[in-house]
Amino acid sequence: MQNKRQDKLHLFSEAYPGCSSQVAKEIWLQLVADADSLDSIADVLSAKAAELQLPGYLSDLARLELYVFSLQTGSSPVPEYSDTLSINPTLQLFENSWKHLSCQIDRDVRGPAPENGAEQVIVWRHPISGRIKAKPVSEDDLLPMKMALEGLSVEAVAREGGVHAASIESALIRALDDGIVVGPEPLIKRHYNPGDYQDIDRSFFAARIFALQWHITQACDLHCRHCYDRNQYKSLSLPQEIAILDDLARFCSAHNVHGQVTFTGGNPLLHPNFEKLYLEAADRGFTIAILGNPTTREQIERLNAMQPLAFYQVSLEGLEKHNDYIRGQGHFKKVLAFLELLRELRVFSMVMLTLTRDNMDQVLPLAAALRDKTDLFTFNRLSLVGEGANLVTVEAEKFPGFLQAYDEAAVLNPCLGIKDNLLNILYHKQKRSLFGGCTGFGCGAAFNFITLLADGSVHACRKFPSPLGNIMDNSLHEIYHSEAAEQYRSGAAECRECSIRPVCGGCLAVAHSHGRDIFRQKDPYCFIDAKIEFSESS
């Protein structure tokens, strides 16, 4: 009899880890004893809440945890991909009377303490990673589910709602990434054997979004001291540029991915036909972003009227004095004012810093200053290309310590973005979950993005010379599947046996800056083999 009680207690505690940890041990023993079966604990918690002064949300939490337990112990298969759009068969909707319970189910979700109030929560098992996910349901979740149930196309939903196809496509891609719905297999994928990388989430092996980083003009209203390229190129005509968008659309359709066009330069807004080109990209359903300099309210409003921007990225190089030395007098204040405008207009803002020896100690103070001013702030390491060769890179031996300080600050500062691939070395050494790296898939050069210059020349990465051809001579499909592109995707031979290669690969541009053979030698800042002691993550 004693063994049966212990077995029952063990089973209930395993099935309800959150509930059992939030009540005193003797009360949990009593609740388990009162429960006739594993699935009756929610009713027991509800009935005993007032008498035992239990948190009111425990019965809702118990229903969520029971379903999670059934997913963990069950064997119902979830297809990774499907020829037609379908709802993940493990997805279940819960009507809760308390809010913010999903963060107690899905540890990747951060949220406040439970709060009395109605909330719908969905719980499911991701079809690729197998991880249990939970979140409050949103309109962006319901729409793809409706499309799957009713067999609706992106174009049909966009017409019915009077919205841009890109906004529908974006919601669908997010739902596919989250695993809420299952769809066709994306054909932009790494040729790794997932079995060789047991600790890496398999969702990092295939991309559903392909980005064209398009430097449509070299014209610029700044002259930054680290500019990668001040060369002037013969620009393409507007019909040629529109033909490129059509080529991108064909490429994305053939590879089952959604296209993103990131306009940059120079300053892309100085392109004589920028707004016409923006509208053409919107008409083809692409997600659109801008990497540029501050502009006017009127121009942002015009662009958003054509299609809402996915994000607008500007640059800062440190605190005001250093930034204005690099980018020009008054630039710092202009950017801060522009960030306020973007927030007012509800445009997702990003701030990028080029990391050098001289601004490394300003990164975290700048992040603190930007905390309530931008949605995301992060950095790229300096590439010694163009005028950037006149600056000084970070000392390699100091970089691991900087990464740890940055990572610790990111816990407390929500605007700090995690981007540099080498952060995954830190996480690996601390035995933490790895993230997707620089582009979500480690080094994304010629993988989930390519760079297109104003004259049609294509590069694997903008930060260093990495030529793949010219889009006026070959289609994007031909360029992407060329031997040259495959060589950049493969990266350094020294990285290929590394246990975290799918989410790292270092930075080819930095390796090039230090005179390394980028197809053979790894990033000189790599510290995966170094015997460095890191404190535990908070």
Coordinates of C-alpha atoms in Angstrom, one line a residue:
M1 CA 0.0 0.0 0.0
Q2 CA 2.8 2.4 0.9
N3 CA 4.5 1.7 -2.4
K4 CA 1.3 2.4 -4.3
R5 CA 0.9 5.8 -2.5
Q6 CA 4.5 6.6 -3.3
D7 CA 4.1 5.6 -7.0
K8 CA 0.9 7.8 -7.2
L9 CA 2.7 10.7 -5.6
H10 CA 5.6 10.4 -8.0
L11 CA 3.3 10.2 -11.0
F12 CA 1.3 13.2 -10.0
S13 CA 4.4 15.3 -9.2
E14 CA 5.9 14.3 -12.6
A15 CA 2.7 15.3 -14.4
Y16 CA 2.2 18.5 -12.5
P17 CA 5.6 20.0 -11.8
G18 CA 4.4 23.6 -11.6
C19 CA 1.4 22.8 -9.4
S20 CA 3.3 20.6 -7.0
S21 CA 6.1 23.1 -6.6
Q22 CA 3.8 26.0 -5.7
V23 CA 2.1 24.4 -2.7
A24 CA 3.5 23.0 0.6
K25 CA 4.5 19.4 0.5
E26 CA 1.9 18.2 3.0
I27 CA -0.8 20.0 1.1
W28 CA 0.3 18.4 -2.1
L29 CA 0.2 15.0 -0.5
Q30 CA -3.4 15.7 0.6
L31 CA -4.5 16.9 -2.8
V32 CA -3.0 13.8 -4.5
A33 CA -4.7 11.5 -2.0
D34 CA -8.1 13.2 -2.8
A35 CA -7.7 12.8 -6.5
D36 CA -9.4 9.7 -8.0
S37 CA -7.3 9.8 -11.1
L38 CA -4.5 11.7 -12.8
D39 CA -6.9 13.9 -14.8
S40 CA -9.0 14.8 -11.8
I41 CA -6.5 17.0 -10.0
A42 CA -7.7 20.2 -11.6
D43 CA -11.2 19.6 -10.1
V44 CA -9.6 18.9 -6.7
L45 CA -7.6 22.1 -6.9
S46 CA -10.6 24.1 -7.8
A47 CA -12.7 22.6 -5.0
K48 CA -10.0 23.0 -2.3
A49 CA -8.7 26.4 -3.4
A50 CA -10.6 28.5 -0.8
E51 CA -10.3 25.9 2.0
L52 CA -6.5 25.5 1.6
Q53 CA -5.8 29.1 0.5
L54 CA -4.3 27.9 -2.8
P55 CA -3.4 30.2 -5.6
G56 CA -6.5 30.6 -7.7
Y57 CA -4.8 29.8 -11.0
L58 CA -3.6 26.3 -10.1
S59 CA -6.6 24.5 -11.6
D60 CA -6.0 26.2 -15.0
L61 CA -2.3 25.4 -14.7
A62 CA -3.1 21.8 -13.9
R63 CA -5.2 21.4 -17.1
L64 CA -2.3 22.8 -19.2
E65 CA 0.3 20.6 -17.4
L66 CA -1.8 17.5 -17.9
Y67 CA -1.9 18.0 -21.6
V68 CA 1.8 18.7 -21.7
F69 CA 2.4 15.4 -19.9
S70 CA 0.2 13.6 -22.4
L71 CA 2.4 15.0 -25.2
Q72 CA 5.6 14.1 -23.4
T73 CA 4.5 10.5 -22.7
G74 CA 2.4 9.9 -25.9
S75 CA 3.7 8.8 -29.2
S76 CA 1.2 10.5 -31.6
P77 CA 3.3 11.4 -34.7
V78 CA 3.5 15.0 -36.0
P79 CA 4.5 15.3 -39.6
E80 CA 7.4 17.6 -40.1
Y81 CA 6.0 18.8 -43.4
S82 CA 2.9 18.5 -45.5
D83 CA 2.1 19.0 -49.1
T84 CA -0.9 21.2 -48.1
L85 CA -1.3 23.5 -45.2
S86 CA -2.7 21.8 -42.1
I87 CA -3.0 22.5 -38.4
N88 CA -0.5 20.8 -36.1
P89 CA -2.5 17.8 -34.9
T90 CA -1.2 18.2 -31.4
L91 CA -2.4 21.8 -31.0
Q92 CA -5.0 22.3 -28.4
L93 CA -6.8 25.5 -27.3
F94 CA -7.5 26.2 -23.6
E95 CA -9.9 28.7 -22.2
N96 CA -8.3 30.0 -19.0
S97 CA -9.7 32.2 -16.3
W98 CA -6.1 33.4 -15.4
K99 CA -3.6 35.1 -17.6
H100 CA 0.2 34.6 -18.1
L101 CA 0.2 30.8 -17.5
S102 CA 2.0 29.9 -20.8
C103 CA 5.4 31.0 -19.4
Q104 CA 5.0 28.3 -16.7
I105 CA 4.7 25.7 -19.5
D106 CA 7.1 27.1 -22.2
R107 CA 10.3 28.2 -20.5
D108 CA 11.2 30.2 -23.7
V109 CA 8.3 32.5 -22.9
R110 CA 8.9 35.3 -20.4
G111 CA 5.9 36.9 -18.7
P112 CA 4.6 38.5 -15.5
A113 CA 3.0 36.6 -12.6
P114 CA -0.4 35.0 -13.1
E115 CA -3.2 37.6 -13.2
N116 CA -7.0 37.0 -12.9
G117 CA -8.6 37.4 -16.3
A118 CA -9.8 35.4 -19.3
E119 CA -7.1 34.2 -21.7
Q120 CA -7.0 31.7 -24.5
V121 CA -3.8 29.6 -24.6
I122 CA -2.6 27.1 -27.2
V123 CA -0.3 24.2 -26.4
W124 CA 1.4 22.0 -29.0
R125 CA 4.5 20.0 -29.8
H126 CA 6.8 21.5 -32.5
P127 CA 6.9 19.1 -35.5
I128 CA 10.6 19.5 -36.0
S129 CA 12.3 20.2 -32.6
G130 CA 9.8 18.1 -30.7
R131 CA 9.7 20.8 -28.0
I132 CA 6.5 21.6 -26.1
K133 CA 5.3 25.1 -26.9
A134 CA 2.7 27.3 -25.3
K135 CA 1.5 30.9 -25.9
P136 CA -1.6 33.1 -25.6
V137 CA -3.4 32.8 -28.9
S138 CA -3.4 35.9 -31.2
E139 CA -5.1 36.9 -34.4
D140 CA -1.8 36.1 -36.2
D141 CA -2.1 32.5 -34.9
L142 CA -5.8 32.2 -35.7
L143 CA -5.5 33.4 -39.3
P144 CA -3.1 30.6 -40.5
M145 CA -5.3 28.0 -38.7
K146 CA -8.3 29.4 -40.6
M147 CA -6.4 29.2 -43.8
A148 CA -5.5 25.6 -43.1
L149 CA -9.0 24.6 -42.2
E150 CA -10.7 26.3 -45.1
G151 CA -7.9 25.8 -47.7
L152 CA -7.6 29.6 -48.3
S153 CA -4.7 31.0 -50.3
V154 CA -2.6 34.0 -49.2
E155 CA -3.9 36.1 -52.1
A156 CA -7.6 35.2 -51.3
V157 CA -7.2 36.2 -47.6
A158 CA -5.4 39.4 -48.6
R159 CA -8.2 40.4 -51.0
E160 CA -10.9 39.6 -48.5
G161 CA -9.3 41.6 -45.7
G162 CA -8.2 44.4 -48.0
V163 CA -4.6 44.1 -46.7
H164 CA -1.2 43.5 -48.3
A165 CA -0.3 39.9 -49.2
A166 CA 3.0 40.3 -47.4
S167 CA 1.3 40.8 -44.0
I168 CA -0.7 37.5 -44.5
E169 CA 2.4 35.7 -45.7
S170 CA 4.4 37.0 -42.7
A171 CA 1.8 35.7 -40.3
L172 CA 1.8 32.3 -42.1
I173 CA 5.6 32.0 -42.0
R174 CA 5.6 32.8 -38.3
A175 CA 3.0 30.1 -37.7
L176 CA 5.0 27.6 -39.8
D177 CA 8.2 28.5 -37.9
D178 CA 6.4 28.1 -34.6
G179 CA 4.9 24.7 -35.7
I180 CA 1.3 25.8 -35.2
V181 CA 0.6 24.8 -38.7
V182 CA 2.5 22.4 -41.0
G183 CA 3.2 23.1 -44.6
P184 CA 5.5 22.2 -47.6
E185 CA 9.2 21.6 -46.8
P186 CA 11.4 24.7 -47.4
L187 CA 14.1 24.0 -49.9
I188 CA 16.6 26.4 -48.4
K189 CA 18.2 23.9 -46.0
R190 CA 21.6 22.8 -44.7
H191 CA 23.0 19.5 -45.7
Y192 CA 23.8 18.4 -42.2
N193 CA 22.8 15.1 -40.6
P194 CA 20.6 16.1 -37.6
G195 CA 21.7 13.0 -35.8
D196 CA 25.2 14.4 -35.6
Y197 CA 24.0 17.5 -33.7
Q198 CA 21.7 16.2 -31.0
D199 CA 21.9 19.4 -28.9
I200 CA 20.9 21.7 -31.8
D201 CA 17.3 22.5 -32.5
R202 CA 16.5 21.1 -35.9
S203 CA 14.5 24.2 -36.9
F204 CA 17.9 25.9 -37.4
F205 CA 18.6 23.6 -40.4
A206 CA 16.0 25.0 -42.8
A207 CA 15.0 28.5 -43.6
R208 CA 11.5 29.7 -44.5
I209 CA 12.5 33.3 -45.3
F210 CA 15.1 34.2 -47.9
A211 CA 16.4 37.8 -47.8
L212 CA 17.8 39.9 -50.5
Q213 CA 20.0 42.6 -49.0
W214 CA 19.8 45.1 -51.8
H215 CA 22.3 48.0 -51.9
I216 CA 20.2 49.9 -54.5
T217 CA 22.5 53.0 -54.5
Q218 CA 25.9 54.1 -53.3
A219 CA 24.6 57.7 -52.7
C220 CA 24.9 58.6 -49.1
D221 CA 24.4 61.7 -46.9
L222 CA 27.1 60.5 -44.5
H223 CA 30.8 59.7 -44.8
C224 CA 31.5 57.2 -42.0
R225 CA 35.0 56.4 -41.1
H226 CA 34.4 52.6 -41.3
C227 CA 32.4 52.6 -44.6
Y228 CA 33.0 49.3 -46.4
D229 CA 32.6 50.6 -49.9
R230 CA 32.7 54.2 -51.3
N231 CA 33.0 53.0 -54.9
Q232 CA 30.5 54.3 -57.4
Y233 CA 28.7 51.8 -59.5
K234 CA 26.6 52.3 -62.7
S235 CA 23.0 51.9 -61.5
L236 CA 20.5 49.7 -63.1
S237 CA 17.3 51.1 -64.8
L238 CA 14.0 50.9 -63.0
P239 CA 12.7 48.2 -65.4
Q240 CA 15.9 46.1 -64.7
E241 CA 15.3 46.5 -61.0
I242 CA 11.7 45.5 -61.3
A243 CA 12.8 42.4 -63.2
I244 CA 15.1 41.5 -60.3
L245 CA 12.0 41.5 -58.0
D246 CA 10.3 39.2 -60.4
D247 CA 13.3 36.9 -60.4
L248 CA 13.3 36.9 -56.6
A249 CA 9.6 36.0 -56.6
R250 CA 10.3 33.0 -58.9
F251 CA 13.2 31.9 -56.7
C252 CA 11.1 32.0 -53.6
S253 CA 8.2 30.2 -55.1
A254 CA 10.5 27.4 -56.4
H255 CA 12.1 27.0 -53.0
N256 CA 8.9 27.2 -50.8
V257 CA 10.2 30.2 -48.9
H258 CA 8.9 33.7 -48.3
G259 CA 10.9 36.6 -49.7
Q260 CA 12.2 39.6 -47.8
V261 CA 13.7 42.7 -49.5
T262 CA 16.0 44.7 -47.3
F263 CA 16.7 48.0 -49.0
T264 CA 20.0 49.6 -48.1
G265 CA 22.9 51.5 -49.6
G266 CA 24.5 54.0 -49.2
N267 CA 21.3 55.5 -48.1
P268 CA 18.5 53.7 -50.0
L269 CA 16.2 56.6 -49.6
L270 CA 18.4 58.7 -52.0
H271 CA 17.7 56.3 -54.9
P272 CA 15.8 58.4 -57.4
N273 CA 13.0 55.7 -57.8
F274 CA 13.1 54.4 -54.2
E275 CA 9.4 54.7 -53.5
K276 CA 8.4 53.2 -56.9
L277 CA 10.7 50.3 -56.2
Y278 CA 9.3 49.9 -52.6
L279 CA 5.7 49.7 -54.1
E280 CA 6.8 47.1 -56.6
A281 CA 8.3 45.0 -53.8
A282 CA 5.1 45.4 -51.8
D283 CA 2.9 44.4 -54.8
R284 CA 4.8 41.1 -55.0
G285 CA 4.1 40.3 -51.4
F286 CA 7.6 40.6 -50.1
T287 CA 8.4 41.6 -46.5
I288 CA 10.3 44.9 -46.7
A289 CA 12.8 46.4 -44.4
I290 CA 15.2 49.4 -44.6
L291 CA 18.8 49.8 -43.4
G292 CA 19.4 53.5 -43.7
N293 CA 19.7 56.9 -42.2
P294 CA 17.0 59.0 -40.4
T295 CA 14.3 60.4 -42.7
T296 CA 11.1 62.4 -42.3
R297 CA 7.8 61.5 -40.8
E298 CA 6.1 62.1 -44.1
Q299 CA 8.3 59.5 -45.9
I300 CA 7.8 56.8 -43.3
E301 CA 4.0 57.4 -43.4
R302 CA 4.0 57.2 -47.2
L303 CA 6.0 53.9 -47.1
N304 CA 3.7 52.4 -44.4
A305 CA 0.7 53.4 -46.4
M306 CA 2.1 51.2 -49.3
Q307 CA 3.1 48.4 -46.9
P308 CA 4.1 48.5 -43.3
L309 CA 7.8 48.2 -42.7
A310 CA 9.0 45.0 -41.1
F311 CA 11.8 47.1 -39.4
Y312 CA 13.9 50.1 -39.9
Q313 CA 17.6 49.8 -38.9
V314 CA 19.9 52.8 -38.2
S315 CA 23.4 52.8 -36.8
L316 CA 25.2 54.2 -33.8
E317 CA 28.8 53.7 -33.0
G318 CA 28.9 54.4 -29.3
L319 CA 28.0 57.3 -27.0
E320 CA 27.5 60.7 -28.6
K321 CA 31.1 61.9 -28.8
H322 CA 32.5 58.8 -30.3
N323 CA 29.5 58.2 -32.6
D324 CA 29.7 61.7 -34.0
Y325 CA 33.5 61.3 -34.6
I326 CA 32.7 58.2 -36.7
R327 CA 29.4 59.3 -38.4
G328 CA 29.5 63.1 -38.3
Q329 CA 28.5 65.9 -36.0
G330 CA 25.0 65.8 -34.7
H331 CA 24.3 62.3 -36.0
F332 CA 23.7 60.8 -32.5
K333 CA 20.9 63.3 -31.6
K334 CA 19.3 62.8 -35.1
V335 CA 19.1 59.1 -34.5
L336 CA 17.6 59.4 -31.1
A337 CA 14.9 61.7 -32.4
F338 CA 14.3 59.4 -35.3
L339 CA 13.9 56.4 -32.9
E340 CA 11.2 58.4 -31.1
L341 CA 9.4 58.9 -34.4
L342 CA 9.6 55.2 -35.3
R343 CA 8.1 54.3 -32.0
E344 CA 5.3 56.8 -32.4
L345 CA 4.6 55.4 -35.9
R346 CA 4.8 51.8 -34.5
V347 CA 7.7 50.8 -36.8
F348 CA 10.0 48.2 -35.3
S349 CA 13.3 49.9 -34.8
M350 CA 16.8 48.4 -34.8
V351 CA 20.1 49.9 -33.9
M352 CA 23.4 48.4 -35.2
L353 CA 26.9 49.1 -33.9
T354 CA 30.1 48.2 -35.6
L355 CA 32.3 46.8 -32.8
T356 CA 35.9 48.1 -32.6
R357 CA 38.6 48.3 -30.0
D358 CA 37.7 52.0 -29.4
N359 CA 33.9 51.5 -28.7
M360 CA 33.8 48.1 -27.0
D361 CA 33.5 49.7 -23.5
Q362 CA 30.7 51.9 -24.7
V363 CA 28.4 49.1 -25.9
L364 CA 26.6 48.4 -22.6
P365 CA 26.3 52.1 -21.6
L366 CA 24.8 52.8 -25.0
A367 CA 22.4 49.8 -24.6
A368 CA 21.3 51.3 -21.3
A369 CA 20.6 54.6 -22.9
L370 CA 18.6 52.9 -25.7
R371 CA 16.6 50.7 -23.4
D372 CA 13.3 52.5 -23.8
K373 CA 14.1 54.0 -27.2
T374 CA 14.6 51.1 -29.6
D375 CA 13.2 47.6 -30.0
L376 CA 16.5 46.0 -30.7
F377 CA 20.2 46.9 -30.3
T378 CA 23.1 44.7 -31.3
F379 CA 26.5 44.7 -32.9
N380 CA 28.6 43.4 -35.8
R381 CA 32.4 43.0 -35.5
L382 CA 34.4 45.4 -37.6
S383 CA 35.5 44.2 -41.0
L384 CA 38.7 45.7 -42.2
V385 CA 37.4 46.4 -45.7
G386 CA 37.3 49.8 -47.4
E387 CA 37.7 52.7 -45.0
G388 CA 37.1 50.2 -42.1
A389 CA 40.7 49.2 -42.6
N390 CA 41.7 52.5 -40.9
L391 CA 40.1 51.4 -37.6
V392 CA 41.3 48.8 -35.0
T393 CA 39.5 45.6 -34.3
V394 CA 38.7 44.3 -30.8
E395 CA 41.6 42.3 -29.1
A396 CA 40.7 38.7 -29.5
E397 CA 41.7 37.8 -26.0
K398 CA 39.2 40.3 -24.6
F399 CA 36.3 39.2 -26.8
P400 CA 35.0 36.2 -24.7
G401 CA 34.8 38.4 -21.6
F402 CA 32.9 41.0 -23.5
L403 CA 30.5 38.4 -24.8
Q404 CA 29.7 37.2 -21.3
A405 CA 29.2 40.8 -20.0
Y406 CA 26.9 41.5 -23.0
D407 CA 24.9 38.3 -22.4
E408 CA 24.5 39.0 -18.7
A409 CA 23.3 42.5 -19.5
A410 CA 20.8 41.1 -22.1
V411 CA 19.0 39.4 -19.3
L412 CA 18.1 42.7 -17.7
N413 CA 17.9 44.9 -20.9
P414 CA 15.2 43.7 -23.3
C415 CA 16.5 45.8 -26.2
L416 CA 19.8 43.9 -26.3
G417 CA 19.8 41.5 -29.3
I418 CA 21.7 38.2 -29.5
K419 CA 23.4 38.0 -32.8
D420 CA 27.2 37.2 -33.0
N421 CA 27.7 33.5 -33.8
L422 CA 30.4 33.2 -31.2
L423 CA 27.9 33.7 -28.4
N424 CA 27.0 30.1 -29.1
I425 CA 30.5 29.1 -27.9
L426 CA 29.7 30.8 -24.6
Y427 CA 26.3 29.0 -24.4
H428 CA 27.9 25.7 -25.3
K429 CA 30.5 26.0 -22.6
Q430 CA 27.8 26.9 -20.1
K431 CA 25.7 24.0 -21.3
R432 CA 22.8 26.2 -22.3
S433 CA 20.5 26.0 -25.3
L434 CA 22.0 27.4 -28.4
F435 CA 20.4 30.1 -30.5
G436 CA 20.2 30.5 -34.3
G437 CA 23.3 32.6 -34.6
C438 CA 23.9 35.6 -36.8
T439 CA 21.1 35.0 -39.3
G440 CA 19.1 32.3 -37.5
F441 CA 21.2 29.6 -39.2
G442 CA 24.8 30.4 -38.1
C443 CA 26.7 32.3 -40.8
G444 CA 24.0 32.9 -43.5
A445 CA 26.4 34.0 -46.3
A446 CA 24.8 32.7 -49.5
F447 CA 22.4 30.6 -47.5
N448 CA 19.3 32.4 -46.3
F449 CA 20.4 35.8 -47.8
I450 CA 22.6 37.2 -50.5
T451 CA 23.8 40.8 -51.2
L452 CA 23.0 42.6 -54.4
L453 CA 24.9 45.8 -55.3
A454 CA 23.6 48.7 -57.3
D455 CA 25.2 47.5 -60.6
G456 CA 23.7 44.0 -60.3
S457 CA 26.8 42.2 -58.9
V458 CA 25.9 39.6 -56.3
H459 CA 28.0 38.8 -53.1
A460 CA 27.6 36.2 -50.4
C461 CA 28.1 38.9 -47.8
R462 CA 28.3 42.7 -47.9
K463 CA 31.0 43.0 -45.3
F464 CA 33.8 41.7 -47.5
P465 CA 34.4 40.9 -51.2
S466 CA 32.6 37.7 -51.9
P467 CA 31.5 37.7 -55.5
L468 CA 29.0 35.2 -56.9
G469 CA 28.3 36.8 -60.3
N470 CA 25.9 39.4 -61.7
I471 CA 22.2 39.1 -61.7
M472 CA 22.0 40.7 -65.2
D473 CA 23.9 37.7 -66.5
N474 CA 22.4 34.8 -64.5
S475 CA 19.2 34.2 -62.7
L476 CA 19.1 34.2 -58.9
H477 CA 18.5 30.4 -59.1
E478 CA 21.6 29.9 -61.1
I479 CA 23.7 32.1 -58.8
Y480 CA 22.4 30.5 -55.6
H481 CA 23.1 27.0 -56.8
S482 CA 26.6 27.8 -58.2
E483 CA 29.8 26.3 -57.0
A484 CA 30.9 29.6 -55.7
A485 CA 27.8 30.1 -53.6
E486 CA 28.1 26.5 -52.2
Q487 CA 31.7 27.2 -51.2
Y488 CA 30.7 30.2 -49.1
R489 CA 27.8 28.2 -47.6
S490 CA 30.3 25.5 -46.6
G491 CA 32.5 28.0 -44.8
A492 CA 35.9 27.2 -43.3
A493 CA 37.0 23.6 -43.4
E494 CA 38.3 24.0 -39.8
C495 CA 34.7 24.5 -38.6
R496 CA 33.1 21.5 -40.3
E497 CA 33.7 18.9 -37.5
C498 CA 32.7 21.4 -34.8
S499 CA 29.8 20.3 -32.6
I500 CA 28.0 23.7 -33.0
R501 CA 28.7 24.3 -36.7
P502 CA 25.1 24.6 -37.8
V503 CA 24.5 27.6 -35.5
C504 CA 28.0 29.2 -35.8
G505 CA 30.7 29.1 -38.5
G506 CA 32.2 32.3 -37.1
C507 CA 32.3 35.3 -39.3
L508 CA 33.8 35.0 -42.8
A509 CA 34.3 38.8 -43.1
V510 CA 36.3 38.9 -39.9
A511 CA 38.5 36.0 -41.0
H512 CA 39.0 37.7 -44.3
S513 CA 40.0 40.9 -42.4
H514 CA 42.7 39.0 -40.6
G515 CA 44.2 37.6 -43.8
R516 CA 42.9 34.1 -43.3
D517 CA 41.9 31.7 -46.0
I518 CA 38.2 31.8 -45.3
F519 CA 37.5 28.4 -46.9
R520 CA 40.1 26.7 -44.8
Q521 CA 40.8 28.7 -41.6
K522 CA 38.2 29.6 -39.0
D523 CA 37.3 32.9 -37.4
P524 CA 40.4 34.1 -35.5
Y525 CA 38.2 35.1 -32.5
C526 CA 36.9 31.5 -32.1
F527 CA 37.5 30.3 -28.5
I528 CA 35.8 27.0 -28.5
D529 CA 39.0 25.1 -27.7
A530 CA 40.2 27.7 -25.2
K531 CA 40.3 26.8 -21.5
I532 CA 38.3 29.7 -20.3
E533 CA 36.2 29.6 -17.1
F534 CA 32.8 31.3 -17.4
S535 CA 30.5 32.0 -14.6
E536 CA 27.1 30.3 -14.6
S537 CA 24.4 32.1 -16.5
S538 CA 21.9 34.0 -14.3

